[in-house]
Short mmCIF file of C-alpha atoms in Angstrom, two decimals:
data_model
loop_
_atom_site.label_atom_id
_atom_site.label_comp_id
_atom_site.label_asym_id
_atom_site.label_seq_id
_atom_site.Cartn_x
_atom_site.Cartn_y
_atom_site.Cartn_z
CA UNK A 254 0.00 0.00 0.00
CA UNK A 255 2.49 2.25 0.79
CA UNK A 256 4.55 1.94 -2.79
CA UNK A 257 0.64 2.95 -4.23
CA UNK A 258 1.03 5.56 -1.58
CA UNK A 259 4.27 7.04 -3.40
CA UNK A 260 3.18 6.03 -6.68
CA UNK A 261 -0.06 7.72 -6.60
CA UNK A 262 1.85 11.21 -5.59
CA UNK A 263 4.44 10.84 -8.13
CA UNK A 264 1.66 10.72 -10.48
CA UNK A 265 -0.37 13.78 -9.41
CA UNK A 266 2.88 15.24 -10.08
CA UNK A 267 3.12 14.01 -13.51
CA UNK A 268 -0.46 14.67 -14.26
CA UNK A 269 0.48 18.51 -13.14
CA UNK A 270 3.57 18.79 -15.67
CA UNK A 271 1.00 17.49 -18.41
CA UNK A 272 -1.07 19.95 -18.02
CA UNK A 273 1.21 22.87 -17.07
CA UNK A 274 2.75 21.73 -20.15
CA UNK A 275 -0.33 21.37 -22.27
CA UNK A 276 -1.19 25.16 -21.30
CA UNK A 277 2.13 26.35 -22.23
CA UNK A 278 2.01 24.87 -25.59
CA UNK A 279 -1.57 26.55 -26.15
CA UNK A 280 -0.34 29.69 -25.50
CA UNK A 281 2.89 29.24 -27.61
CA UNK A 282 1.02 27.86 -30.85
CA UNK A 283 -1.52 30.70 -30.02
CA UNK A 284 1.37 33.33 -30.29
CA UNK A 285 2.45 31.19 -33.13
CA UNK A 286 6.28 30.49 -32.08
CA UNK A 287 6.03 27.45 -33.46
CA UNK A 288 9.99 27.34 -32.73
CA UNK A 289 9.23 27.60 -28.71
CA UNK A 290 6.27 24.59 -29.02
CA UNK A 291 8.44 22.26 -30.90
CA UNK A 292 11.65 22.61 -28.20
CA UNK A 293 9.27 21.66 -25.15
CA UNK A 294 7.18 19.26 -26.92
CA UNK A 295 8.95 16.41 -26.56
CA UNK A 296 8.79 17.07 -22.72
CA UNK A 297 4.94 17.07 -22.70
CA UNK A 298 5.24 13.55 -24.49
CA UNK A 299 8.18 12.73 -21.40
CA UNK A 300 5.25 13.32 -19.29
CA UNK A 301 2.68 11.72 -20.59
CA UNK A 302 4.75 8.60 -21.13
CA UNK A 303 5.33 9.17 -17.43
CA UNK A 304 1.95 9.00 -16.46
CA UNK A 305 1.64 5.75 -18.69
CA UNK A 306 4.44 4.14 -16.67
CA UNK A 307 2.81 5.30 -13.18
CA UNK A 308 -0.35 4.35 -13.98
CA UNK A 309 0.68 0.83 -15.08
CA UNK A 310 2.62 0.28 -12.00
CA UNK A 311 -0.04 1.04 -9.54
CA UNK A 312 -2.45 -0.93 -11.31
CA UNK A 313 0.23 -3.39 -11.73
CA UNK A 314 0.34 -3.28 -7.54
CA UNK A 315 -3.22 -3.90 -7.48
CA UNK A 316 -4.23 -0.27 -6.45
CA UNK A 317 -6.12 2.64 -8.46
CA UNK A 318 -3.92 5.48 -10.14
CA UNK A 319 -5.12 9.07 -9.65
CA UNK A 320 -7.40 10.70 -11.92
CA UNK A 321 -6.26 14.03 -11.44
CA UNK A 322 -3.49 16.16 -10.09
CA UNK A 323 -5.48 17.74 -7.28
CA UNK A 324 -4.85 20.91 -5.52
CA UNK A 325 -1.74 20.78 -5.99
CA UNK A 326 -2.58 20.77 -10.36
CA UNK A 327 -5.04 23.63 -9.97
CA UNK A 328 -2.18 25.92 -8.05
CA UNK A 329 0.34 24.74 -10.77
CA UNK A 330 -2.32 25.55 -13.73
CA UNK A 331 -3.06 28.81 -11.74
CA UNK A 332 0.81 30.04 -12.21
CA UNK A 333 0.90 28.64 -15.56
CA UNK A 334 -1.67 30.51 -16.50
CA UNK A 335 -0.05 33.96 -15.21
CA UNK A 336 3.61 33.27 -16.35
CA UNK A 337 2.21 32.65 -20.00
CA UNK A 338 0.78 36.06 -19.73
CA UNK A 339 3.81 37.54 -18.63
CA UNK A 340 5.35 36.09 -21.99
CA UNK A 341 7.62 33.16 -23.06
CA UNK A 342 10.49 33.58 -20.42
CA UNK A 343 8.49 33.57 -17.74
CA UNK A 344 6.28 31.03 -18.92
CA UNK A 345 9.94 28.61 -18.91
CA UNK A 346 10.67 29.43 -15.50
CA UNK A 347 7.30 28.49 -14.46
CA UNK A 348 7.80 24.94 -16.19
CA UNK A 349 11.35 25.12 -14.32
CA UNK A 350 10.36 25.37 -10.89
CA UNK A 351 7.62 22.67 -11.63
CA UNK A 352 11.07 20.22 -13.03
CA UNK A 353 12.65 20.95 -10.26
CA UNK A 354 10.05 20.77 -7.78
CA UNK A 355 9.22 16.93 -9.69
CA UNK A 356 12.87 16.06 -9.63
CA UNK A 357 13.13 16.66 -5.92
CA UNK A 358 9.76 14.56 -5.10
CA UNK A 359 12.07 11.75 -7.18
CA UNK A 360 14.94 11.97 -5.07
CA UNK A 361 13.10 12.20 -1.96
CA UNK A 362 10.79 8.70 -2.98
CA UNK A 363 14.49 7.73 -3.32
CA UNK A 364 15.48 8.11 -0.15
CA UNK A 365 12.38 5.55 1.24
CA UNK A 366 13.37 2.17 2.38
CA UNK A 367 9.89 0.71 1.91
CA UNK A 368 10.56 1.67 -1.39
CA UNK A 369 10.16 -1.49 -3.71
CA UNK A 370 12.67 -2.12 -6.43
CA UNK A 371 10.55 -2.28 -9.41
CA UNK A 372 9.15 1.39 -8.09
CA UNK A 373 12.60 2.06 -7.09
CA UNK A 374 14.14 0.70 -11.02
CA UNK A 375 11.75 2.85 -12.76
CA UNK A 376 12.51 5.78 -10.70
CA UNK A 377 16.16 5.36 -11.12
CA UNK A 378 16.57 4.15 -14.09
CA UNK A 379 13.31 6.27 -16.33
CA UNK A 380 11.68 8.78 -14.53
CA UNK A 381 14.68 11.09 -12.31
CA UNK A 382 16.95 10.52 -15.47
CA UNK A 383 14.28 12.22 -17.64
CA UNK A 384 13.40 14.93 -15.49
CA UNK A 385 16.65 16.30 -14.94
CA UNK A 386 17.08 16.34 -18.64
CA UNK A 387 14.18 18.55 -18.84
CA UNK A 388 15.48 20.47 -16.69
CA UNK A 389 18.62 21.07 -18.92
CA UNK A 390 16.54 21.67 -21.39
CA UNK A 391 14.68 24.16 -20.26
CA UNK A 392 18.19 25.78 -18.61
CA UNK A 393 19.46 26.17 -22.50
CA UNK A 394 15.96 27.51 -23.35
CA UNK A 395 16.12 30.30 -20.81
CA UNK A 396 19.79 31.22 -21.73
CA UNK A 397 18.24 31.47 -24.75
CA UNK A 398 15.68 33.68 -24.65
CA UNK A 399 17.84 36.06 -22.00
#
């Protein structure tokens, strides 16, 4: 119960991304920089493949993934919302802080010892791996648009 538990946050998390991302391309193909949609596309489809994984795993477990990302979503679609009308840049930091807020909920699901090691693997080995990428590329994106 308690890898569900774990699982089941993780995936509110990843349900969040998709949809923070989701916004931000909206408002990118809206402002037509088709340029800015296509570098943080291939995130959303990180994400979504994440939620795949999750979802598979808890069911996998025997327990019942998420739905949603909860209150924790609506805050993150809430500051979306307002960095995308502050423009591009601060629409990237937005997605940032929500990498680097995902990466850290990694690490610290790391750091359980109930932790099983088919949770554990696909933490390790998929999900941290990926999100620290983002997070690089979303670094050269805002060095980019300084």
């Amino acid at each position: 119960m308690h890898n569900i538990e774990t699982l089941n946050k993780l995936l509110k998390d990843e349900l969040t991304a998709t949809e923070s991302y989701q916004k931000a391309l909206d408002k990118l193909q809206e402002d037509g920089e088709l340029a800015g949609s296509e570098s943080i596309k291939p995130i959303y489809e990180a994400h979504k493949d994440a939620v795949s994984n999750l979802q598979a795993l808890i069911n996998r477990l025997g327990g019942t993934p998420a739905e949603d990302s909860g209150a924790w979503g609506t805050w993150a679609e809430i500051v979306q919302g307002g960095a995308n009308i502050l423009g591009k840049k601060a629409a990237l930091k937005a997605l940032q802080k929500g990498e680097k807020n995902g990466a850290e909920d990694y690490e610290e699901a790391l750091q359980d010892t109930e932790l099983s090691s088919d949770v554990r693997s696909l933490i390790q080995m998929k999900l941290l791996p990926a999100q620290q990428a983002h997070i690089s590329t979303l670094d050269r994106l805002l060095d980019a648009a300084a």
